[in-house]
mmCIF file of C-alpha atoms in Angstrom:
data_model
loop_
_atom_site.group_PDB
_atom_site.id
_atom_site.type_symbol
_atom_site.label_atom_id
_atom_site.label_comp_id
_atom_site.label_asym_id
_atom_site.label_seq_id
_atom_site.Cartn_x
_atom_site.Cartn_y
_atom_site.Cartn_z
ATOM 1 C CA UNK A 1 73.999 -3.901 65.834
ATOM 2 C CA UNK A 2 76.600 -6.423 65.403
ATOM 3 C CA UNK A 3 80.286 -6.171 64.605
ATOM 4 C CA UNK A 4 81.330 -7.389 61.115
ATOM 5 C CA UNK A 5 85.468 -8.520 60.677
ATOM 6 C CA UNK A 6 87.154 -8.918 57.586
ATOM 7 C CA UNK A 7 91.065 -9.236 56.705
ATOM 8 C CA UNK A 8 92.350 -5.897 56.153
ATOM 9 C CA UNK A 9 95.820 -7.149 55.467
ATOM 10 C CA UNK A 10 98.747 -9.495 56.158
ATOM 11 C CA UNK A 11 101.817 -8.690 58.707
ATOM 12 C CA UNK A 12 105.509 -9.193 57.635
ATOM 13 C CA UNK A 13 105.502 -12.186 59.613
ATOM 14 C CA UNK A 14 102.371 -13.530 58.052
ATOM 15 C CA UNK A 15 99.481 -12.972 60.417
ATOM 16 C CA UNK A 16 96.112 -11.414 59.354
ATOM 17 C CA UNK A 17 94.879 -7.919 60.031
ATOM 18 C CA UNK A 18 91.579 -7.488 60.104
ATOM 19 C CA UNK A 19 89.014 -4.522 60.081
ATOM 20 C CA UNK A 20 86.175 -3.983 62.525
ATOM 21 C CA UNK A 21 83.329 -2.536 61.364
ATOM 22 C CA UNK A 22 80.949 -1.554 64.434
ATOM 23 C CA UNK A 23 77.365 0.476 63.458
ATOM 24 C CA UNK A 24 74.448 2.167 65.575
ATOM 25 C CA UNK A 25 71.072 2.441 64.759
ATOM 26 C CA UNK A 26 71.874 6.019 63.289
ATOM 27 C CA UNK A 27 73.383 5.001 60.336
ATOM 28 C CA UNK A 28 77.023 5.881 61.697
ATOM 29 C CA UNK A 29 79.761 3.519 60.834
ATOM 30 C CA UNK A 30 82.912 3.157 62.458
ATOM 31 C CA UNK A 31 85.981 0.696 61.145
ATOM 32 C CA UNK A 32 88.799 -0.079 63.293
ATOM 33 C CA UNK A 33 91.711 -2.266 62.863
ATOM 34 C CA UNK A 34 93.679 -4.405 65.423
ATOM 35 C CA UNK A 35 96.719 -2.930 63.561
ATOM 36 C CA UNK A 36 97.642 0.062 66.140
ATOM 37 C CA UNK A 37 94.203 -0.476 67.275
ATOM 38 C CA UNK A 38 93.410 1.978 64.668
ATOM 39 C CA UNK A 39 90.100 4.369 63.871
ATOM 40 C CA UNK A 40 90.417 3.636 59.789
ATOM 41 C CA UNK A 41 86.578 5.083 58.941
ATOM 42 C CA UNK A 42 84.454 7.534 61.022
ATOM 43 C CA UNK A 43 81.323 7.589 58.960
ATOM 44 C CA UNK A 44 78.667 10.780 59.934
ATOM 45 C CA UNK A 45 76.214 12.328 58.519
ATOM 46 C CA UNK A 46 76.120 16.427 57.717
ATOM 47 C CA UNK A 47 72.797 18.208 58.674
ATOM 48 C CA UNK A 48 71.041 17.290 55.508
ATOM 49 C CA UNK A 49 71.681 13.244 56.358
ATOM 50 C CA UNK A 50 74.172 12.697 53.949
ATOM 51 C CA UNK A 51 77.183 10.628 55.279
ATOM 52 C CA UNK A 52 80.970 11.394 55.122
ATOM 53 C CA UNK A 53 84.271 9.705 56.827
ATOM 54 C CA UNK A 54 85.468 12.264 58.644
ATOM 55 C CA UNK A 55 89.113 10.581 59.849
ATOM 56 C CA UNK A 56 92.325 10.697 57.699
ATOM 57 C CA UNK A 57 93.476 7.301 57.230
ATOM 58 C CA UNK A 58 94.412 4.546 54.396
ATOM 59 C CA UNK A 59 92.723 1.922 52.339
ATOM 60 C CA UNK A 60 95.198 -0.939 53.325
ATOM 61 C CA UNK A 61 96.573 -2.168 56.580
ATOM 62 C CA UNK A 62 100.119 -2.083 55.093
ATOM 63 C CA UNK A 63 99.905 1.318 54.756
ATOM 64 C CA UNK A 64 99.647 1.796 58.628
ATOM 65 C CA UNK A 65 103.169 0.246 58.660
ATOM 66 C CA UNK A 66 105.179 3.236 57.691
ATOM 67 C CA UNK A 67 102.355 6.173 59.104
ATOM 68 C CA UNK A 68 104.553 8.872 59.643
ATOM 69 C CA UNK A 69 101.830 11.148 60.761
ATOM 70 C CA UNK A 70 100.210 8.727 62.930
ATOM 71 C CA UNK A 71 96.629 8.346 61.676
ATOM 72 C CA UNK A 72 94.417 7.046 64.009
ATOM 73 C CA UNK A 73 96.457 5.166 65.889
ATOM 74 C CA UNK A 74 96.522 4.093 69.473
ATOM 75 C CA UNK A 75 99.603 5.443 70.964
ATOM 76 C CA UNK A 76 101.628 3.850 73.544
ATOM 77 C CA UNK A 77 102.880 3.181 76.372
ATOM 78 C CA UNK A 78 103.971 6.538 76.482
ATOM 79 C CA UNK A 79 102.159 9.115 74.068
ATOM 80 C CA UNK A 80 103.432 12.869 73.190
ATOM 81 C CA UNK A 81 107.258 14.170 74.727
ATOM 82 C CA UNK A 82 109.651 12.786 77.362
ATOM 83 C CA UNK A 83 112.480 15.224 77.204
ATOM 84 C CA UNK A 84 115.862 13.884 76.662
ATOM 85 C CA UNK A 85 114.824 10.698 75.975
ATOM 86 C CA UNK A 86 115.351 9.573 79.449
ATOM 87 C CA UNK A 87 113.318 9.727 82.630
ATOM 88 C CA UNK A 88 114.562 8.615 86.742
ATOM 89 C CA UNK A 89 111.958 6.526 88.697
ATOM 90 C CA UNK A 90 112.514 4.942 92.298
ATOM 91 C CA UNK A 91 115.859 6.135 91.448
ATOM 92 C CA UNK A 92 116.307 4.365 88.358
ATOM 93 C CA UNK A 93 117.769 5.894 84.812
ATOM 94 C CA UNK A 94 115.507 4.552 82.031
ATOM 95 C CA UNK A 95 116.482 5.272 78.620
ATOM 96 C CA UNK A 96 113.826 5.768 75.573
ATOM 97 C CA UNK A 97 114.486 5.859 71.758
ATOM 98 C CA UNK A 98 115.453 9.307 70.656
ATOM 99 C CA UNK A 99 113.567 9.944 68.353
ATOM 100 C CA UNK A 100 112.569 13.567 68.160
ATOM 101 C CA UNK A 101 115.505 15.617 68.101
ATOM 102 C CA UNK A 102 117.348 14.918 71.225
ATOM 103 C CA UNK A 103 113.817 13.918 72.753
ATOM 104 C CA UNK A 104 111.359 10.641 72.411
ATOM 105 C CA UNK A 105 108.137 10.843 70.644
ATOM 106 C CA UNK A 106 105.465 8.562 71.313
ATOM 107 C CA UNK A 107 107.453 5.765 72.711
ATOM 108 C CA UNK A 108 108.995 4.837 69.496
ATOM 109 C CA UNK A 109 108.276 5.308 65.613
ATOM 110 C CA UNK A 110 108.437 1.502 64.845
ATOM 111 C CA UNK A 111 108.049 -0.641 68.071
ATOM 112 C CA UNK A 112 105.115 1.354 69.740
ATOM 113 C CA UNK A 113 102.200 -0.167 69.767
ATOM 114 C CA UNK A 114 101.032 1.890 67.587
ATOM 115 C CA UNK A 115 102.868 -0.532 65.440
ATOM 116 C CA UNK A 116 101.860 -3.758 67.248
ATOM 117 C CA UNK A 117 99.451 -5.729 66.153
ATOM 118 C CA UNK A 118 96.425 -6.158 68.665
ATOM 119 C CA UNK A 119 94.265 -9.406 69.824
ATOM 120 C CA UNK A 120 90.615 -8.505 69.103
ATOM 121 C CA UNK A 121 87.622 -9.425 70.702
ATOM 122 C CA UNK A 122 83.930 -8.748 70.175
ATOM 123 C CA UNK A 123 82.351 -8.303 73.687
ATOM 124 C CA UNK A 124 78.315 -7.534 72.268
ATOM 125 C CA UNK A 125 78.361 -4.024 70.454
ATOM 126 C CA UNK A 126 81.825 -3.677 71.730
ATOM 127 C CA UNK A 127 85.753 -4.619 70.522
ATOM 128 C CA UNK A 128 88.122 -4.718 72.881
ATOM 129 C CA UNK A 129 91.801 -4.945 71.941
ATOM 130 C CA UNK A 130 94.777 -6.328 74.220
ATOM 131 C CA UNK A 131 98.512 -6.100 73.767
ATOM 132 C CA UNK A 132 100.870 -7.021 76.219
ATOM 133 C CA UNK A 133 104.185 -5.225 76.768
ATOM 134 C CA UNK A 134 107.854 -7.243 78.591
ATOM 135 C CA UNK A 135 109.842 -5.421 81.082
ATOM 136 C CA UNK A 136 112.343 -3.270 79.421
ATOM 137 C CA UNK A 137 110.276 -2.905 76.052
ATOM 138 C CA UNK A 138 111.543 0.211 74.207
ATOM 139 C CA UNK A 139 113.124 1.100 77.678
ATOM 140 C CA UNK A 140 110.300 1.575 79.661
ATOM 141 C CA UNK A 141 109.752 -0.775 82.961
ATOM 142 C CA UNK A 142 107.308 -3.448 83.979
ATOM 143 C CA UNK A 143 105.176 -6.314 81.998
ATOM 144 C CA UNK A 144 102.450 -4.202 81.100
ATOM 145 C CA UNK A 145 98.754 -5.651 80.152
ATOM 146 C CA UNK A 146 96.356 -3.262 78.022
ATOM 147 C CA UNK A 147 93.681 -2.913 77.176
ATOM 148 C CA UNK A 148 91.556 -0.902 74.532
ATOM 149 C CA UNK A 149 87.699 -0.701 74.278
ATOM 150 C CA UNK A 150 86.322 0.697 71.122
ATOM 151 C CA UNK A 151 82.011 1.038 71.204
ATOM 152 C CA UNK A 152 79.916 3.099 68.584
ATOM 153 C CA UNK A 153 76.483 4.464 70.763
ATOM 154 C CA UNK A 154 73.275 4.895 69.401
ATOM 155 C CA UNK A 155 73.408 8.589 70.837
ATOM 156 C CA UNK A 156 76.482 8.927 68.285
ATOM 157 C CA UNK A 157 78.951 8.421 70.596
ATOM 158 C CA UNK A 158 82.612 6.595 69.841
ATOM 159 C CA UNK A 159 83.731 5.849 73.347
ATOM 160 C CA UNK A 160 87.126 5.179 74.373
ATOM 161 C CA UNK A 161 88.098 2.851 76.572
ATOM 162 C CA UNK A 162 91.758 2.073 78.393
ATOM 163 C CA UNK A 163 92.895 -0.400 80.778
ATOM 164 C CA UNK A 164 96.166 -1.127 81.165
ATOM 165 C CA UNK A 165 98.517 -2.423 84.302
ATOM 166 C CA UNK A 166 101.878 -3.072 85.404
ATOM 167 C CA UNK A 167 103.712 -5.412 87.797
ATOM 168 C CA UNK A 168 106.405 -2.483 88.234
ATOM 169 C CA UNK A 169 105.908 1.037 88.397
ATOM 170 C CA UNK A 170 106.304 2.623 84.788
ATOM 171 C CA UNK A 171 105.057 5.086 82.709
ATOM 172 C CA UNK A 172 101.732 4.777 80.699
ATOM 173 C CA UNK A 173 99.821 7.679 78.959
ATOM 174 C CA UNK A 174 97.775 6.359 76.005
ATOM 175 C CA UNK A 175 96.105 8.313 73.893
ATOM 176 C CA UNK A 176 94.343 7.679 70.210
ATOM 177 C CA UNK A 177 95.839 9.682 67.622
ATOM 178 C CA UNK A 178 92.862 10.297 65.102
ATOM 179 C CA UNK A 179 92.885 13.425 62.616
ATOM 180 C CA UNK A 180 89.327 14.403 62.354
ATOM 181 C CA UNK A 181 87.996 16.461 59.151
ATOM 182 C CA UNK A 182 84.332 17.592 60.218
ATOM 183 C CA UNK A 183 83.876 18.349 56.153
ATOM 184 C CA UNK A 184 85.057 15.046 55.148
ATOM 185 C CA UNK A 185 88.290 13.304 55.151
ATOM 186 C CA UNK A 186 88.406 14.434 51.121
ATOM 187 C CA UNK A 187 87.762 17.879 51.730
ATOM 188 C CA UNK A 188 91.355 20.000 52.343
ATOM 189 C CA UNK A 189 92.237 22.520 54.631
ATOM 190 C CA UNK A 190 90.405 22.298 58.702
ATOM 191 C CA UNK A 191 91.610 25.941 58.888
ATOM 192 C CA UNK A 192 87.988 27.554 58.279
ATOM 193 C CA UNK A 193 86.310 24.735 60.936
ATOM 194 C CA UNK A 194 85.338 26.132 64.298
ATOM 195 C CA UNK A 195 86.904 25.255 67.868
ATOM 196 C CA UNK A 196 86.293 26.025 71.477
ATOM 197 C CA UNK A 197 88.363 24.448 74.029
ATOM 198 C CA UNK A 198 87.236 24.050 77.850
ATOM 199 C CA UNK A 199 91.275 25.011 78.470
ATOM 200 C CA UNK A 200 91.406 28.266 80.278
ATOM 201 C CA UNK A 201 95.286 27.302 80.763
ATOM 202 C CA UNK A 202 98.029 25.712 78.543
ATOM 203 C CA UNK A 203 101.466 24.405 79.350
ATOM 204 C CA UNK A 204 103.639 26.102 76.994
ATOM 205 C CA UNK A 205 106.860 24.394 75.448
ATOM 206 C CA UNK A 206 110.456 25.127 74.430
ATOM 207 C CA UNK A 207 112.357 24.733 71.438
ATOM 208 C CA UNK A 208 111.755 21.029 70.383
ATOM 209 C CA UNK A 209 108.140 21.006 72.217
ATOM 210 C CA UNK A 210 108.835 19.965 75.830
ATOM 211 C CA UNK A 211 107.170 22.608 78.305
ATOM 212 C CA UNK A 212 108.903 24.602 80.425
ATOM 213 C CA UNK A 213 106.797 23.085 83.578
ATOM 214 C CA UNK A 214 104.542 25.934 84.184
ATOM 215 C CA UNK A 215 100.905 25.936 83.337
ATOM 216 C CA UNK A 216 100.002 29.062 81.715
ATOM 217 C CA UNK A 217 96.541 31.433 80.844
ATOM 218 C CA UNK A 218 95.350 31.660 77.268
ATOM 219 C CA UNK A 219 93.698 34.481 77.774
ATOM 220 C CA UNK A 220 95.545 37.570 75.437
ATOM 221 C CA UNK A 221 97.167 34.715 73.539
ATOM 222 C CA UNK A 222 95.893 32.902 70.431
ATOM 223 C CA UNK A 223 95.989 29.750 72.093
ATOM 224 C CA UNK A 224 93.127 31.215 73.449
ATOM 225 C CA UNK A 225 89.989 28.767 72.448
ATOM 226 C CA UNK A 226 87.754 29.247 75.223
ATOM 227 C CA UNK A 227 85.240 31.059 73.162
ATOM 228 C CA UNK A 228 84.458 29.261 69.606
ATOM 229 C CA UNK A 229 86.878 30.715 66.888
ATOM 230 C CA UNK A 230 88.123 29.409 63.277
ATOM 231 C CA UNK A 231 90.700 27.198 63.783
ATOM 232 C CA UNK A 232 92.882 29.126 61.174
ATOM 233 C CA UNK A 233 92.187 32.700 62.593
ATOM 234 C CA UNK A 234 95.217 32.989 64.430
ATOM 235 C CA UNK A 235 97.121 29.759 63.551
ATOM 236 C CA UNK A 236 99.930 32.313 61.654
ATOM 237 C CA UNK A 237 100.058 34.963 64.806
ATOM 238 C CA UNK A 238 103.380 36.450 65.155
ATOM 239 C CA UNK A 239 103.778 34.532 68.642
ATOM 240 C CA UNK A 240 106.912 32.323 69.568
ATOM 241 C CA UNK A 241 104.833 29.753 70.932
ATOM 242 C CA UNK A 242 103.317 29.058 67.364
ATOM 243 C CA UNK A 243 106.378 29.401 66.013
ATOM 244 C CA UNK A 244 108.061 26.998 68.009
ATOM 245 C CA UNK A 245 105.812 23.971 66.585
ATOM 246 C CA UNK A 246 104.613 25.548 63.198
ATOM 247 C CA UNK A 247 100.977 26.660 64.336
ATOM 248 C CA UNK A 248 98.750 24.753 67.049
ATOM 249 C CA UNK A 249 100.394 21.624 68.943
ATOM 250 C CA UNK A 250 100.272 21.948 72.634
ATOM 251 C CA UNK A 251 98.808 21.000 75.339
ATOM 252 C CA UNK A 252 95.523 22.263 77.285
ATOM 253 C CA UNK A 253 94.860 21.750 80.743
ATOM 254 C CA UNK A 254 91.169 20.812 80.522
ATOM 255 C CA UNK A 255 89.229 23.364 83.361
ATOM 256 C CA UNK A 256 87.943 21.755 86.410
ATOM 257 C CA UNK A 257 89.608 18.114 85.957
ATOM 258 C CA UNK A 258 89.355 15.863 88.741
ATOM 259 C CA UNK A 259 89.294 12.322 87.278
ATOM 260 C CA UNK A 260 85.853 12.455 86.106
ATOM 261 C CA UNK A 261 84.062 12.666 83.065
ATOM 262 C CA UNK A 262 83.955 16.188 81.763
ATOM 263 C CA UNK A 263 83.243 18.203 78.481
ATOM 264 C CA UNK A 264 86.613 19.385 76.913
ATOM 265 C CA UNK A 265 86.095 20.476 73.363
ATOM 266 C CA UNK A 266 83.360 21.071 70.695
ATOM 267 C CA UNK A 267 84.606 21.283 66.584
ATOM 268 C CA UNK A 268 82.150 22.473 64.273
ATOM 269 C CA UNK A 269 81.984 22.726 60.507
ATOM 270 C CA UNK A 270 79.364 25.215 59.409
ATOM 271 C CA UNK A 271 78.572 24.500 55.824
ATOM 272 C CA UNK A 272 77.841 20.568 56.742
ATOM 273 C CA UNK A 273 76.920 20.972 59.974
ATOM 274 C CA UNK A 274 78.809 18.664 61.805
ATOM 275 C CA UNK A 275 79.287 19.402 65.494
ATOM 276 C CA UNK A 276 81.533 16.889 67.180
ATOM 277 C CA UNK A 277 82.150 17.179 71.244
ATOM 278 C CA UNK A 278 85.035 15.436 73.247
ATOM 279 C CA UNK A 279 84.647 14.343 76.554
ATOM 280 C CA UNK A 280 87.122 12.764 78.946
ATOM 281 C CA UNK A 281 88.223 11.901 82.700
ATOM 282 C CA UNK A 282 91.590 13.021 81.617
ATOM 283 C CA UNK A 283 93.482 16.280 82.837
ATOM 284 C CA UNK A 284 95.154 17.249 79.635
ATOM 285 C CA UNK A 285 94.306 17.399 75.596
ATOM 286 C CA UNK A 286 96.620 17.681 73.074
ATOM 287 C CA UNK A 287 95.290 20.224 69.908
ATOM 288 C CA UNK A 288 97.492 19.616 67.189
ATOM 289 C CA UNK A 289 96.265 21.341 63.664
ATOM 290 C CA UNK A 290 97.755 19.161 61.432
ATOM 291 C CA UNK A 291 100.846 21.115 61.095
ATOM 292 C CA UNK A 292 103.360 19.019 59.638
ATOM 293 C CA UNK A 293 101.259 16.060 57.888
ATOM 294 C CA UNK A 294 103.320 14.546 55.499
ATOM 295 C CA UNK A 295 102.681 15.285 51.905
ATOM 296 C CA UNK A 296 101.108 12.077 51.185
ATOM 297 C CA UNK A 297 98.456 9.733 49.470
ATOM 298 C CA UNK A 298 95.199 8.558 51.507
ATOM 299 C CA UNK A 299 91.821 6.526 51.420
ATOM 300 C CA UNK A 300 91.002 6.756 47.840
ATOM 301 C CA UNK A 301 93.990 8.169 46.679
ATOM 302 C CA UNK A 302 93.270 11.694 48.187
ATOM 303 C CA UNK A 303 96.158 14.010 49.139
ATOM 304 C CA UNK A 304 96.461 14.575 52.619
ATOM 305 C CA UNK A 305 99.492 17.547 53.980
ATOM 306 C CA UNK A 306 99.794 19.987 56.646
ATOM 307 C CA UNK A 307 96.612 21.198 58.486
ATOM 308 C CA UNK A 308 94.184 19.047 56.306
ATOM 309 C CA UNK A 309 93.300 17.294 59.834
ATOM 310 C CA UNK A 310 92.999 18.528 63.480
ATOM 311 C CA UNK A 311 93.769 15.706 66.653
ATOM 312 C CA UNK A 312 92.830 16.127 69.825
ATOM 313 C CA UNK A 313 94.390 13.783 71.638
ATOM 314 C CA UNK A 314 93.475 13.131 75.526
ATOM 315 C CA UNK A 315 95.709 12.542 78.191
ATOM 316 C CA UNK A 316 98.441 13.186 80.762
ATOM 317 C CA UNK A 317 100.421 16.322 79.850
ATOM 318 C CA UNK A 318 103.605 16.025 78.075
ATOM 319 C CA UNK A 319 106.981 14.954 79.950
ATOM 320 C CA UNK A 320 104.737 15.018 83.251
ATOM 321 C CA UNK A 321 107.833 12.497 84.757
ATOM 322 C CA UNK A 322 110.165 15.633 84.938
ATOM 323 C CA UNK A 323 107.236 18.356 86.197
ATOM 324 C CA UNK A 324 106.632 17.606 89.925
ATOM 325 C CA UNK A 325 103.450 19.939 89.114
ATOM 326 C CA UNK A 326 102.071 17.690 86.663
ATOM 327 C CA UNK A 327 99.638 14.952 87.096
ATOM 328 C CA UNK A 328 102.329 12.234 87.217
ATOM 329 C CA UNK A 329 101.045 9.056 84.986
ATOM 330 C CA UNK A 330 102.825 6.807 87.230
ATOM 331 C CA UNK A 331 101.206 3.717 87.281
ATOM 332 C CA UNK A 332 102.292 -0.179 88.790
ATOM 333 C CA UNK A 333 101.146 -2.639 91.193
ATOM 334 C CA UNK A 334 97.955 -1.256 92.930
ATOM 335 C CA UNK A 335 97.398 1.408 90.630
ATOM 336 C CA UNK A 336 96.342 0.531 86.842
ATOM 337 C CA UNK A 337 95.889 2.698 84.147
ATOM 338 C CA UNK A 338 91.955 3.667 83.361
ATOM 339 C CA UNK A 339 90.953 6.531 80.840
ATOM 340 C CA UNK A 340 87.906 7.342 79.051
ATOM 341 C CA UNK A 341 87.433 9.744 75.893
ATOM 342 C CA UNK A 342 84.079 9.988 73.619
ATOM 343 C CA UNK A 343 83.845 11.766 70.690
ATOM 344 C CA UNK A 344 80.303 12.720 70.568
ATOM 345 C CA UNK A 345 78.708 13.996 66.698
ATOM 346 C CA UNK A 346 75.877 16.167 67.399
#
């Protein structure tokens, strides 16, 4: 269909932002910025045809600059937990931002690139982003190369796609960080939309959200999603583990994962209709309900807080480096970095 730029905004330093607009032959829309490699507007329509954005997001690029909650983003090189803020490799101390109580959250709040602004190219219905990290960036080793592929299918698919490599062995787990509200972006509280997880198993966390290393059943629990339920049904159970991170934010070992492509989630709200599935080659997803949004003002001056979005973000589990039982997301010479998700609206 054609990919349509315009400037979005202007960095500190003076460069442009600009917004991506990519379409299908559906009608669906989606606009993505090179800022944070961004999902800004996720345009799909309810069962009667009639179109909504379903992401949180902002109107402006500058707003992405401060983004406490993360909308949308592109997180990296390291997304979720490393606990203590520190990590041995080849026998090597690295040391991260703390940034998260005595841990480090998504690489860092500021220099991630979530924060970086991205080279974009339009490769046919597709638009790739690059952004290139140094040895030693934000602590973590290597000169890294990535990648991200962003395509909008006419079977209402938004696939996507990472690349990234290393000429040292170093960390990478990226994940996108988009807060999806099936009802519309406008439209409150996710707590009455539907959610089944293909997670039989979670790893559960300690205080400040790093797991314990073991990998866990749902079943008995109300982390248990593996049969459709309202999100909110359980969300205030009298259970540590949703006490421990205010409701639903951990992370779900997807059943059966191998490296390829698999189903791992379907959301569903009733009243419109929307049905959105999540597939991945990925081991782990991150639900997180929204819990501790920021009290803040959005795309058309709507209020967005706590659970008025739901992510689920794919990839390697949290603080994997420190759990020999973990998939370890170990990547350098020889061995790149390559991930797919799709978000599928059915």
């Amino acid at each position: 269909m054609g990919i349509i730029k315009e400037k979005f905004g202007t960095m500190k330093t003076g460069e442009e932002i600009h917004l991506y607009t990519l379409k299908n032959g559906n009608g669906m829309e989606a606009k993505i910025t090179n800022f944070g490699a961004a999902v800004v507007n996720l345009m799909v329509p309810d069962k009667d045809g009639v179109f909504a954005d379903v992401v949180l997001g902002f109107d402006k690029a500058e707003d992405y600059f401060s983004n406490p909650s993360f909308f949308g983003v592109t997180i990296g090189p390291n997304a979720n937990r490393i606990g203590g803020a520190a990590f041995t490799l080849n026998g090597e101390e690295y040391h991260l931002p703390v940034n998260d109580g005595p841990n480090n959250l998504h690489s860092d709040m500021d220099g991630g690139y979530q924060k970086g602004l991205w080279k974009a190219e339009v490769d046919g219905d597709s638009l790739k982003l690059m952004i290139e990290g140094r040895d030693g960036d934000l602590g973590f080793p290597g000169n890294k190369k990535i990648t991200m592929t962003y395509t909008l299918t006419d079977d209402n698919e938004l696939k996507l796609k990472y690349h990234a490599s290393s000429d040292k062995e170093t960390l990478i787990n990226l994940t996108n960080h988009t807060y999806f509200n099936l009802a519309g972006h406008d439209s409150g509280s996710i707590e009455g939309q539907f959610l089944q997880l293909h997670a039989a198993h979670f790893t559960p966390v300690l205080p400040g959200a790093i797991p314990t290393g073991e990998i866990a059943p749902v079943t008995g629990t109300p982390l248990d999603f593996t049969e459709k339920k309202q999100i909110g049904k359980e969300i205030g159970a009298d259970y540590e583990q949703l006490k421990l991170v205010q409701g639903y934010d951990h992370n779900f070992v997807i059943d059966g994962a191998d490296g390829t492509m698999r189903e791992a989630a379907e959301a569903e709200d009733v009243e419109s209709g929307r049905k959105m599935k999540v597939f991945t080659n990925l081991p782990g997803m991150q639900f997180y309900a929204g819990n501790c949004i920021v009290e803040q003002s959005g795309k058309g001056g709507v209020q967005y807080g706590p659970r008025t979005g739901f992510c689920l973000e794919t990839h390697y589990f949290p603080d994997n480096i420190h759990h020999s039982g973990f998939p370890q997301a170990v990547f350098g010479p020889g061995k790149d970095f390559e991930a797919e998700t799709i978000y599928q609206f059915v």
